[in-house]
Backbone as numpy.savetxt, mean C-alpha at the origin, in Angstrom:
# Nx Ny Nz CAx CAy CAz Cx Cy Cz
26.74 -3.66 -6.68 24.95 -3.44 -7.39 24.93 -2.80 -5.08
23.86 -1.48 -6.16 22.63 -1.41 -5.51 22.71 -1.17 -4.33
22.69 -1.25 -2.40 21.97 -1.26 -1.87 20.21 -1.13 -2.02
19.44 -2.45 -2.26 18.40 -2.39 -2.64 17.09 -2.67 -1.79
15.72 -2.06 -2.18 14.76 -1.82 -1.03 13.55 -2.42 -2.56
12.35 -3.14 -1.34 11.76 -3.32 -2.98 10.68 -2.95 -2.22
9.91 -1.80 -2.93 8.30 -0.69 -1.90 7.05 -1.92 -2.86
6.31 -1.89 -2.27 5.37 -2.33 -2.91 3.39 -1.04 -2.92
3.07 -1.46 -4.36 2.14 -0.63 -4.50 0.68 -0.68 -3.30
0.21 0.48 -3.22 -0.63 0.05 -2.35 -2.40 0.42 -3.49
-3.68 -0.03 -2.69 -4.72 0.69 -3.26 -4.53 2.01 -3.82
-5.44 2.14 -4.74 -5.74 3.18 -5.65 -5.01 3.60 -6.97
-3.97 2.07 -6.84 -2.88 2.15 -7.92 -3.29 1.57 -9.71
-4.82 0.58 -8.46 -5.01 -0.01 -9.99 -5.38 0.07 -11.30
-5.00 -0.39 -12.28 -5.73 0.20 -13.84 -5.67 -1.13 -14.39
-6.96 -0.93 -15.57 -7.17 -2.08 -16.30 -5.31 -2.94 -17.06
-6.24 -4.00 -17.08 -4.74 -4.93 -17.70 -4.19 -4.63 -16.67
-4.34 -4.94 -15.63 -2.54 -5.10 -14.90 -2.04 -5.55 -14.82
0.07 -6.04 -14.71 -0.15 -7.65 -15.00 0.14 -8.35 -15.71
-0.59 -8.47 -16.75 -0.90 -8.80 -18.45 1.21 -9.23 -19.13
1.53 -7.70 -18.49 2.79 -7.77 -19.57 3.17 -9.04 -19.24
3.37 -9.05 -17.35 4.37 -9.76 -16.54 3.49 -11.28 -16.68
2.58 -11.25 -16.22 1.63 -12.60 -16.80 2.39 -13.31 -18.24
2.76 -13.14 -19.76 3.17 -13.28 -20.57 4.15 -13.72 -20.72
4.97 -13.17 -19.08 6.86 -12.64 -19.83 7.42 -13.18 -18.86
7.12 -13.29 -17.70 7.88 -13.65 -16.26 7.23 -15.65 -15.85
7.21 -16.43 -15.92 7.29 -17.81 -15.39 6.97 -17.35 -14.17
7.81 -16.58 -13.18 8.31 -16.85 -11.88 7.04 -15.77 -11.71
6.26 -14.85 -12.04 5.60 -14.01 -12.08 3.87 -14.72 -12.30
4.13 -14.93 -13.47 2.84 -16.40 -13.83 2.42 -17.35 -12.83
3.32 -17.93 -12.35 2.74 -18.96 -11.51 2.24 -18.18 -9.93
2.52 -16.94 -9.83 1.66 -16.48 -9.08 0.54 -15.65 -8.78
-0.54 -15.08 -10.47 -1.11 -15.29 -10.54 -1.90 -15.95 -10.30
-1.56 -17.56 -10.99 -1.80 -18.49 -11.45 -2.40 -19.36 -9.54
-1.51 -18.55 -9.18 -1.61 -19.06 -7.95 -3.21 -18.94 -6.56
-2.80 -17.10 -7.38 -4.58 -16.29 -6.83 -5.93 -16.97 -7.77
-5.92 -17.95 -8.82 -6.85 -17.85 -9.95 -7.16 -18.84 -9.07
-6.45 -19.92 -8.52 -7.07 -21.25 -7.85 -7.25 -20.57 -6.52
-7.58 -20.15 -5.85 -7.93 -19.97 -4.87 -9.51 -19.18 -4.50
-8.37 -17.95 -6.12 -10.49 -17.00 -6.51 -10.48 -17.23 -7.14
-11.20 -17.80 -8.28 -11.66 -17.88 -9.79 -12.28 -16.02 -9.72
-12.06 -15.91 -10.90 -11.81 -14.77 -11.60 -10.73 -14.05 -11.65
-9.83 -14.10 -10.57 -8.81 -12.15 -10.20 -7.72 -11.94 -11.95
-7.73 -13.79 -12.73 -6.72 -12.74 -13.70 -7.89 -12.23 -14.62
-9.06 -12.56 -15.20 -10.34 -11.78 -15.55 -9.56 -10.22 -14.60
-10.66 -9.93 -13.74 -10.33 -9.00 -13.06 -9.14 -7.92 -13.34
-7.69 -8.41 -12.96 -7.01 -8.17 -13.81 -6.63 -7.22 -15.19
-6.84 -8.18 -16.10 -6.19 -8.51 -17.39 -7.80 -7.27 -17.98
-8.83 -7.82 -17.74 -10.24 -7.52 -18.62 -10.85 -6.92 -18.11
-10.57 -6.53 -16.43 -11.55 -5.58 -16.13 -11.59 -4.57 -16.12
-13.52 -3.44 -15.68 -13.59 -1.91 -15.92 -12.58 -1.61 -14.25
-12.19 0.15 -14.96 -12.19 0.82 -13.94 -13.62 1.03 -12.58
-14.36 0.85 -13.20 -15.22 0.91 -12.62 -15.05 -0.37 -11.23
-15.32 -2.06 -12.79 -15.10 -2.98 -11.13 -13.84 -2.86 -10.57
-12.16 -2.05 -10.69 -11.59 -2.29 -10.19 -11.39 -1.33 -8.67
-12.19 -1.14 -8.93 -12.54 0.19 -7.83 -13.23 -0.17 -7.01
-13.90 -1.36 -6.96 -14.41 -1.94 -5.53 -13.49 -2.75 -5.28
-13.66 -2.27 -3.42 -12.65 -2.76 -2.44 -12.23 -3.77 -2.42
-13.26 -4.81 -2.21 -12.83 -6.71 -2.42 -12.78 -6.74 -3.89
-12.31 -6.11 -4.79 -11.12 -7.11 -6.22 -10.86 -5.91 -6.40
-10.65 -4.65 -5.31 -9.18 -3.74 -5.91 -7.52 -4.54 -4.90
-8.46 -4.63 -3.77 -7.29 -5.30 -3.29 -6.28 -6.89 -3.37
-7.65 -8.18 -3.94 -6.97 -9.06 -3.95 -5.76 -8.64 -5.54
-6.50 -8.17 -6.82 -6.47 -7.50 -8.31 -5.09 -7.02 -7.37
-4.60 -6.02 -6.50 -3.56 -5.49 -6.63 -2.82 -5.48 -5.74
-3.10 -6.11 -4.92 -1.97 -7.40 -4.19 -1.35 -8.57 -5.26
-1.78 -9.53 -6.17 -1.11 -10.51 -6.39 -0.38 -10.15 -7.71
-0.73 -8.16 -8.34 0.20 -7.74 -9.40 1.42 -6.71 -8.20
1.30 -7.23 -7.26 2.96 -6.49 -7.20 3.54 -7.35 -6.61
2.49 -8.53 -6.11 3.75 -9.99 -5.61 3.61 -10.49 -6.78
3.19 -10.48 -7.99 4.31 -10.97 -9.04 5.08 -10.47 -9.78
4.57 -9.28 -9.83 6.12 -8.20 -9.73 7.47 -8.21 -9.37
7.30 -8.34 -8.01 8.08 -9.32 -7.42 9.63 -10.06 -7.89
8.24 -11.41 -7.92 8.70 -12.28 -7.69 9.45 -11.94 -9.65
9.11 -11.70 -10.26 9.49 -11.67 -11.91 10.93 -10.68 -11.39
11.35 -9.77 -10.59 12.36 -9.02 -10.61 12.74 -9.43 -9.58
12.84 -10.48 -8.60 13.15 -11.66 -7.89 14.19 -12.43 -9.22
13.16 -13.32 -9.64 13.59 -14.18 -10.77 14.53 -13.42 -11.87
14.66 -12.02 -11.70 16.17 -11.31 -12.87 17.39 -11.54 -11.99
17.42 -12.22 -10.29 18.10 -12.15 -9.83 18.59 -10.58 -9.25
17.78 -9.77 -8.25 17.81 -9.30 -8.13 17.55 -9.30 -6.60
18.61 -8.75 -5.51 18.54 -10.13 -4.10 18.41 -8.00 -3.51
16.18 -8.39 -2.92 16.21 -6.58 -1.66 17.48 -6.78 -0.52
17.60 -5.23 0.05 17.95 -5.66 1.83 16.54 -5.29 2.92
15.67 -4.65 1.43 14.40 -4.82 2.54 13.36 -4.46 1.67
12.12 -4.07 2.43 10.68 -4.43 1.56 10.27 -4.01 2.55
9.49 -2.72 1.94 7.71 -2.19 2.32 6.85 -1.49 1.08
5.83 -1.42 2.53 5.00 -1.77 0.80 3.77 -0.67 1.94
3.35 0.79 0.52 2.66 1.24 0.36 0.87 0.59 1.24
0.02 0.45 2.83 -0.99 0.24 2.77 -0.83 -1.59 2.31
-2.12 -1.47 1.72 -2.19 -3.23 1.11 -0.67 -3.36 0.19
0.24 -3.09 0.34 1.67 -3.05 -0.68 1.98 -3.90 0.65
1.78 -3.21 2.18 2.79 -4.07 3.14 1.99 -5.89 3.46
1.38 -6.32 2.79 1.06 -7.78 3.06 1.73 -7.96 1.82
1.72 -7.88 0.69 2.51 -8.29 -0.49 4.00 -7.95 -0.22
4.28 -7.25 1.11 6.32 -7.23 1.52 6.04 -8.26 2.56
5.09 -8.35 3.40 5.01 -9.80 4.24 5.37 -10.39 3.55
4.56 -11.07 3.14 4.70 -12.17 1.95 5.84 -12.49 1.07
6.12 -11.01 0.87 8.04 -11.52 -0.27 9.62 -12.03 0.62
8.92 -11.09 1.79 9.61 -10.86 2.79 9.74 -12.83 3.79
9.05 -14.02 3.40 8.45 -15.54 4.15 7.91 -15.10 5.22
7.34 -13.99 5.85 6.60 -13.97 6.61 5.10 -14.97 7.03
4.77 -14.63 5.00 3.68 -15.68 4.93 3.57 -16.31 3.64
2.63 -17.53 4.13 3.08 -17.75 2.04 2.35 -17.32 1.39
2.74 -17.33 0.39 1.64 -16.80 -0.68 0.26 -16.78 -0.72
0.06 -17.91 -0.06 -2.08 -18.58 -0.41 -1.90 -18.00 0.90
-1.58 -18.24 1.60 -2.29 -17.29 3.13 -2.11 -15.95 3.18
-1.06 -15.23 2.49 -1.27 -13.40 2.48 -2.48 -13.59 1.27
-2.79 -14.04 0.09 -3.33 -13.48 -0.35 -5.42 -14.20 0.16
-4.82 -14.88 0.88 -6.37 -14.80 2.03 -6.38 -14.02 2.27
-5.42 -13.93 3.19 -5.76 -13.06 3.84 -6.46 -11.13 3.38
-5.81 -10.93 2.48 -5.65 -10.03 1.59 -7.34 -9.93 1.23
-7.95 -11.01 0.32 -9.48 -11.11 0.39 -10.53 -10.74 1.60
-10.01 -10.78 3.12 -10.19 -11.36 4.20 -10.53 -9.81 4.46
-9.01 -9.01 4.47 -8.70 -7.02 4.71 -9.88 -6.70 4.10
-10.12 -7.09 2.47 -10.32 -5.98 1.50 -12.20 -6.14 2.54
-13.01 -7.44 2.55 -14.23 -7.90 2.92 -14.46 -6.83 4.00
-13.19 -6.79 5.39 -13.32 -6.38 5.98 -13.92 -4.76 6.04
-12.60 -4.08 5.54 -12.40 -2.26 5.95 -13.60 -2.79 4.82
-14.40 -3.05 2.95 -15.37 -2.76 2.90 -17.25 -2.43 3.83
-17.06 -3.52 4.46 -17.73 -3.30 6.46 -17.98 -2.66 6.59
-16.40 -1.90 6.49 -16.07 -1.06 7.67 -16.80 0.49 6.85
-16.21 0.23 5.83 -16.98 1.98 5.13 -17.57 1.82 4.61
-18.58 1.19 4.60 -20.18 0.69 4.43 -20.77 1.27 6.16
-20.73 0.85 7.00 -21.76 1.66 8.18 -20.72 2.70 9.37
-19.29 3.06 9.10 -18.72 4.41 8.97 -18.42 4.98 7.81
-19.34 5.71 7.15 -18.89 6.32 6.03 -18.02 7.79 6.44
-17.00 7.43 5.48 -16.00 9.21 6.00 -15.40 9.28 4.30
-14.59 10.08 3.92 -14.03 10.31 3.04 -12.43 11.13 3.55
-11.70 11.21 2.30 -10.79 11.25 2.57 -10.12 12.42 1.71
-9.21 12.95 1.96 -8.62 14.16 0.98 -6.68 14.21 0.93
-6.36 14.26 -0.35 -5.24 14.84 -0.28 -4.19 16.25 -0.24
-3.75 16.19 1.00 -2.79 17.92 1.39 -1.50 17.92 0.98
-1.58 19.63 0.55 -0.11 19.30 -0.78 0.05 20.88 0.28
1.27 20.80 0.11 1.50 22.09 0.00 1.63 23.44 0.92
1.57 22.06 2.60 1.82 22.89 3.91 2.01 21.30 4.45
2.54 21.67 5.84 3.51 21.08 6.60 2.94 20.20 6.57
3.65 18.22 7.51 2.37 17.92 7.96 1.85 18.21 9.19
2.93 18.69 9.98 2.16 19.78 11.35 1.59 20.47 11.03
0.99 21.34 10.01 0.20 22.10 9.80 -1.56 21.32 9.51
-1.03 20.22 9.15 -2.89 19.63 8.18 -2.97 18.94 10.57
-1.37 18.00 10.83 -2.13 18.02 11.59 -3.28 18.43 13.20
-2.98 20.29 12.59 -3.41 21.50 13.06 -5.02 21.53 12.40
-4.21 21.51 11.93 -6.15 21.62 11.20 -6.99 20.79 11.05
-6.49 18.85 11.33 -7.32 17.77 11.66 -8.11 18.06 13.47
-7.19 19.06 13.99 -7.23 19.13 15.69 -8.57 19.63 15.35
-8.94 20.90 14.54 -10.40 21.94 14.90 -11.27 20.98 14.03
-11.41 20.04 14.14 -12.25 18.92 12.89 -13.44 17.96 14.28
-14.43 17.99 14.82 -15.39 16.43 15.55 -14.22 15.32 14.74
-13.72 14.89 13.68 -13.74 13.52 13.27 -12.71 13.51 11.77
-11.51 14.30 12.39 -10.88 14.08 11.13 -9.35 13.68 11.46
-8.75 13.09 10.93 -7.62 12.57 11.49 -5.75 11.83 9.59
-4.98 12.95 10.28 -4.11 12.68 9.10 -3.84 11.04 9.59
-3.45 10.16 7.86 -3.86 9.12 7.96 -2.78 7.93 6.77
-2.70 9.80 6.32 -0.79 9.00 5.40 0.29 10.29 5.46
1.44 9.93 5.45 2.44 11.11 5.81 3.52 10.61 4.88
3.38 11.02 3.50 3.79 10.46 2.44 4.60 11.61 2.04
4.63 12.30 2.30 5.88 12.73 1.52 6.37 14.58 2.85
7.25 15.31 2.88 7.56 16.95 3.84 6.02 17.57 3.36
5.53 17.80 2.43 4.27 18.41 1.62 3.45 17.81 0.93
3.30 16.51 1.37 1.51 15.99 1.31 1.27 14.88 2.60
0.39 14.72 3.26 0.08 13.98 3.76 -2.48 14.10 3.30
-3.02 12.61 3.95 -3.61 12.22 3.58 -4.55 12.24 4.38
-5.81 13.10 3.92 -6.67 13.02 6.17 -7.97 11.98 5.19
-8.41 11.55 6.57 -9.70 11.44 6.72 -10.11 11.71 7.36
-12.01 12.39 7.68 -12.94 12.55 7.38 -14.27 12.84 7.39
-14.90 12.92 8.33 -16.99 12.86 8.73 -16.96 13.45 7.26
-17.82 12.56 6.33 -18.18 12.75 4.90 -18.56 14.61 5.04
-19.76 15.00 6.15 -20.29 16.36 6.70 -18.63 17.67 7.15
-17.86 16.64 7.22 -16.90 18.09 7.46 -15.61 17.95 5.99
-15.35 16.56 5.74 -14.25 16.98 4.90 -14.05 18.42 4.09
-15.24 18.97 3.07 -15.29 20.31 2.15 -14.85 21.21 3.42
-15.13 21.41 4.07 -15.43 21.67 5.62 -13.38 21.94 5.56
-12.69 20.74 5.84 -11.88 20.90 5.60 -10.25 21.20 4.58
-10.97 21.23 3.72 -10.41 21.42 1.78 -10.52 23.04 2.83
-11.37 23.68 3.18 -11.78 25.16 3.00 -10.68 25.82 4.16
-10.06 24.98 5.33 -8.84 25.79 5.86 -7.58 25.27 5.03
-7.52 24.39 4.26 -5.87 23.91 4.37 -6.02 24.90 3.23
-7.25 25.52 2.24 -7.20 27.07 1.43 -6.52 27.85 2.25
-6.99 28.33 3.20 -6.57 29.16 3.58 -5.46 29.40 4.08
-4.69 28.53 4.66 -3.70 28.17 5.16 -2.73 28.23 4.09
-3.15 28.26 2.30 -2.11 28.72 0.86 -1.81 26.88 0.59
-2.43 26.19 1.29 -2.02 24.92 0.91 -3.09 24.11 -0.36
-3.49 23.05 -1.27 -4.23 22.87 -1.69 -4.87 21.18 -1.43
-6.31 21.13 -1.16 -6.82 20.23 -0.88 -7.67 19.80 -2.25
-7.21 17.82 -2.15 -8.23 17.49 -3.44 -8.37 16.08 -2.66
-10.00 15.90 -3.47 -10.39 14.83 -1.83 -10.59 13.32 -3.07
-10.14 12.60 -2.34 -9.93 11.28 -2.97 -11.01 10.75 -3.58
-10.66 10.04 -5.40 -12.33 9.15 -5.10 -11.67 7.06 -4.23
-12.67 7.32 -2.40 -12.13 5.89 -1.92 -13.37 5.93 -1.81
-13.95 4.36 -1.64 -15.27 4.10 -0.63 -15.55 3.82 0.73
-13.81 4.47 0.85 -14.16 4.57 2.91 -12.62 5.64 3.66
-12.87 5.97 4.32 -12.26 6.76 5.59 -10.76 5.64 5.88
-10.28 5.58 5.10 -8.81 4.54 5.24 -8.11 4.76 6.54
-7.31 3.62 7.26 -5.39 4.19 7.75 -6.17 5.06 9.79
-8.33 5.24 9.28 -8.55 5.98 10.17 -8.96 5.11 11.88
-9.84 5.84 13.06 -10.86 5.50 13.71 -12.31 5.28 12.82
-12.11 5.46 11.79 -13.26 5.14 11.13 -13.31 3.50 10.86
-12.13 2.90 10.44 -12.05 1.44 10.36 -11.68 0.75 11.51
-12.13 1.16 13.24 -11.95 0.27 13.73 -12.73 -1.27 13.95
-13.69 -1.31 13.39 -14.01 -2.16 12.91 -13.20 -3.87 12.93
-13.21 -2.76 11.48 -12.54 -3.94 10.65 -10.94 -4.29 11.08
-10.36 -3.51 12.14 -8.90 -3.68 12.22 -8.83 -4.79 14.08
-10.19 -4.86 14.18 -10.83 -5.82 15.65 -11.31 -7.10 14.61
-12.27 -7.50 13.78 -12.50 -8.27 13.44 -10.55 -9.04 12.75
-9.63 -7.96 12.01 -8.71 -9.16 11.51 -7.63 -9.74 12.96
-8.14 -8.68 13.76 -7.25 -9.20 14.26 -7.78 -10.42 15.55
-9.13 -10.62 15.05 -9.65 -12.19 15.59 -8.98 -13.72 14.40
-8.98 -12.12 12.88 -9.25 -13.38 12.13 -7.44 -14.24 11.95
-6.89 -13.50 12.18 -5.37 -13.86 12.37 -5.08 -14.85 13.42
-5.88 -14.93 14.09 -5.69 -16.00 15.25 -5.13 -17.58 14.91
-6.22 -17.44 13.48 -5.42 -18.64 12.71 -4.15 -18.26 11.66
-3.95 -17.75 11.65 -2.67 -17.89 11.27 -1.49 -17.60 11.09
-0.54 -18.26 10.52 0.87 -18.50 10.63 1.77 -17.40 10.48
2.88 -16.40 11.13 3.51 -15.37 10.51 5.48 -16.09 11.21
5.76 -16.10 9.87 6.97 -16.56 10.43 7.76 -14.81 10.37
8.98 -14.63 11.06 10.52 -14.68 11.06 10.33 -14.25 9.67
10.60 -12.51 9.58 11.23 -12.31 7.67 12.85 -12.53 7.80
12.90 -13.02 6.22 13.80 -12.91 5.47 14.85 -12.37 5.25
14.39 -10.64 5.35 14.44 -10.24 5.20 13.64 -8.95 5.50
14.06 -7.70 6.06 13.70 -6.66 6.56 12.20 -6.47 6.32
11.52 -5.80 7.12 9.84 -5.09 6.12 9.56 -4.03 6.96
9.67 -3.44 6.82 9.78 -1.69 7.25 8.14 -1.25 8.01
7.36 -1.36 8.87 6.08 -1.57 9.06 5.43 -0.07 8.89
4.32 -0.46 8.07 3.98 1.29 8.48 3.35 2.36 9.22
3.04 1.34 9.95 2.88 1.52 11.92 3.83 2.03 12.40
4.90 2.05 12.39 6.43 1.85 13.54 7.40 2.84 12.11
7.66 2.32 10.99 8.28 3.53 10.44 9.33 2.41 10.45
9.63 1.45 11.71 10.68 0.80 11.99 10.05 -0.81 11.10
11.63 -1.81 11.60 11.44 -3.45 10.90 10.20 -3.28 11.90
9.45 -4.90 11.13 8.57 -5.78 11.51 9.22 -6.38 13.13
9.07 -5.93 13.85 10.07 -6.66 15.27 8.13 -7.44 16.05
8.41 -7.30 17.09 7.93 -8.08 18.49 6.22 -9.02 17.89
5.16 -8.00 18.29 3.76 -8.83 18.07 3.47 -8.77 16.36
4.15 -9.35 15.32 3.98 -8.95 14.41 1.95 -9.38 13.72
0.99 -10.00 14.34 -0.10 -9.92 14.09 -0.85 -8.46 14.20
-0.63 -7.90 15.75 -1.47 -6.74 15.89 -0.31 -6.03 15.23
0.55 -6.24 14.28 1.10 -4.37 13.52 0.24 -4.88 11.83
-0.28 -6.07 11.84 -0.68 -6.58 10.43 -2.25 -5.66 10.74
-3.23 -6.06 12.32 -4.10 -5.58 12.36 -4.21 -3.93 12.46
-3.21 -3.43 12.98 -2.90 -2.32 13.26 -3.24 -1.49 12.60
-2.93 -1.60 11.12 -1.93 -1.47 9.96 -3.32 -0.42 9.63
-4.78 -0.63 9.65 -5.95 -1.03 9.60 -6.24 0.49 9.35
-6.23 0.75 11.21 -6.97 2.08 11.48 -6.11 3.09 12.29
-4.51 2.72 11.65 -3.39 3.50 11.71 -2.68 4.35 10.98
-2.47 5.24 10.62 -1.65 6.27 10.32 -0.32 5.49 9.31
-0.36 5.55 7.61 1.25 5.54 6.95 2.31 5.94 7.31
3.46 6.00 7.90 4.33 6.47 8.17 5.35 6.30 6.73
4.97 6.98 5.37 5.99 6.23 4.29 6.81 7.56 4.66
6.89 8.43 5.37 8.04 9.67 4.68 9.46 9.05 5.24
8.56 8.69 7.28 9.33 8.32 7.72 10.30 6.45 7.32
9.41 6.12 7.29 9.57 4.25 6.27 10.46 4.66 5.21
10.74 5.69 4.13 11.75 5.46 3.12 12.95 5.76 3.83
13.11 7.14 4.81 13.70 8.16 5.41 15.30 6.95 6.40
14.11 5.81 6.75 15.03 4.68 7.79 15.96 3.61 6.73
15.24 3.36 5.36 15.36 2.64 4.67 16.89 3.26 3.98
17.10 4.57 3.61 18.20 5.69 3.37 19.75 5.12 4.15
19.05 5.70 5.66 19.49 5.78 6.51 21.21 4.67 6.67
19.50 3.21 6.48 20.28 1.76 7.10 21.32 1.64 5.28
21.35 3.00 4.40 21.97 2.76 3.17 21.42 1.77 2.12
20.60 1.61 1.64 19.31 1.76 0.47 19.89 2.97 -0.41
20.64 2.66 -1.60 20.07 3.71 -2.69 19.35 3.00 -3.76
18.55 2.61 -3.80 17.28 2.29 -5.02 16.33 1.40 -4.53
15.12 2.41 -5.14 13.81 1.74 -4.75 13.71 1.19 -5.64
13.29 0.06 -5.89 12.14 -0.10 -7.12 10.72 -0.70 -7.01
9.85 0.17 -7.11 8.45 -0.09 -7.04 7.83 -1.45 -7.92
7.21 -2.01 -7.42 7.13 -3.26 -8.03 5.46 -3.20 -7.43
4.97 -3.26 -8.93 3.21 -3.51 -8.91 3.21 -2.49 -10.10
1.50 -1.62 -9.62 1.06 -1.23 -10.39 1.51 0.55 -10.42
1.83 1.48 -11.46 1.72 3.15 -11.15 3.54 3.33 -10.61
3.77 3.91 -10.26 4.53 5.12 -10.22 4.67 5.99 -8.90
3.27 5.89 -8.36 3.35 6.80 -7.07 4.11 6.51 -5.69
4.67 5.15 -5.55 5.73 5.41 -4.99 7.17 6.37 -4.86
7.37 5.61 -5.95 8.71 6.23 -7.05 8.69 7.56 -7.08
7.28 8.44 -6.75 7.29 9.71 -7.17 7.41 10.18 -6.11
7.17 9.09 -4.57 7.16 10.15 -3.39 8.62 10.20 -2.75
9.81 8.81 -3.20 10.54 8.66 -2.70 11.21 9.81 -2.94
10.76 10.59 -4.52 11.99 11.43 -5.28 11.95 12.70 -4.50
10.46 12.93 -4.32 10.55 14.34 -2.87 10.80 14.25 -1.78
10.63 12.60 -1.24 11.07 12.85 0.19 13.32 12.65 -0.29
13.92 12.40 -0.68 15.32 12.44 -1.12 15.42 12.50 -2.54
15.90 12.90 -3.15 16.86 13.12 -3.99 17.91 11.67 -4.51
18.52 11.82 -3.02 19.91 10.83 -3.77 19.58 9.00 -3.95
18.49 8.33 -3.51 18.33 7.77 -4.10 17.64 7.16 -5.50
18.14 6.13 -6.38 17.92 5.67 -7.33 16.39 5.75 -6.72
15.10 5.91 -8.43 13.84 5.07 -8.08 13.40 4.68 -9.02
12.77 3.77 -9.66 12.48 3.43 -10.39 11.01 1.89 -10.20
10.73 1.82 -10.91 8.43 0.75 -10.92 8.86 0.14 -12.21
8.74 -0.82 -11.63 8.55 -2.15 -12.49 7.13 -2.33 -12.72
6.54 -2.34 -14.02 4.98 -2.75 -13.97 4.73 -3.69 -15.59
5.72 -3.97 -16.38 5.89 -4.32 -17.03 6.63 -4.44 -17.68
7.28 -5.42 -18.84 7.97 -6.17 -19.35 8.82 -4.82 -19.82
8.79 -3.63 -20.44 9.86 -2.79 -21.05 10.86 -2.95 -19.78
9.70 -2.65 -18.07 10.72 -1.75 -16.82 11.57 -3.31 -16.90
11.07 -4.58 -16.63 12.06 -5.41 -16.57 13.61 -5.87 -17.53
12.66 -5.21 -18.11 13.38 -6.01 -19.76 15.35 -5.33 -19.03
14.91 -4.27 -18.58 15.76 -2.44 -18.13 16.34 -3.15 -16.94
16.07 -3.85 -16.33 16.01 -4.04 -14.77 17.78 -5.06 -15.17
18.65 -3.88 -14.47 20.24 -4.50 -14.13 20.74 -4.85 -12.61
């Protein structure tokens, strides 16, 4: 069997009806969803019946995407898949921590609900915008950001895609600079400037919240967004810092490939991470599991 890593999708992947097929066909997935419903009544309705607009509100997005990720991972494990690594993109990292046994599922879900609340509050208090920059290198993107007062590379997604966060009054000019350098910039429909200093207050508050949460050693390595290395040292600091530090996704994937990973299974919603893996390296297999068809095809 191929050496496998589970990768957990992040905020932005949400779609109406997400997780419903997994709920209906997998007892393990159903148990995860039912746990969330007990803690946060209305979660199942939002996942299965919520509108695109409702699911786009951060305090709804994060709990719903998280629980769909974790349910999909539980369904994959139920099929007998035993991953060697786990990693998640932004919000998805919390699901990876839970799957790897660092957090109980209940504690992880409560943490995500708190994370959503804190990031929503920070976004309202420190408004910002985000854009995906393509067709130029991360180094060129860093150079462009350096020319602005408040602009930061925040998601290092692939060799040719870097997401930036910036002040609302600077994002258009930044996109113009990208175009001047023969790149392409697309503003993102997000409610805040995540993974940047705009989120400092949320990261600080999360650090305080984590004092009352137990984190155990992982049963499989979880690759941290902040370091692109396995979780080590101060686990709680890494969880808090992830909110206002860049996501080093390309390096995380490259690290896992270097450790012998031959197959990436994206669990949760959509194919965003599957696509990024293919852009980072053509070598490993990359598939996504978000419904019954994907689950049935898994071997």
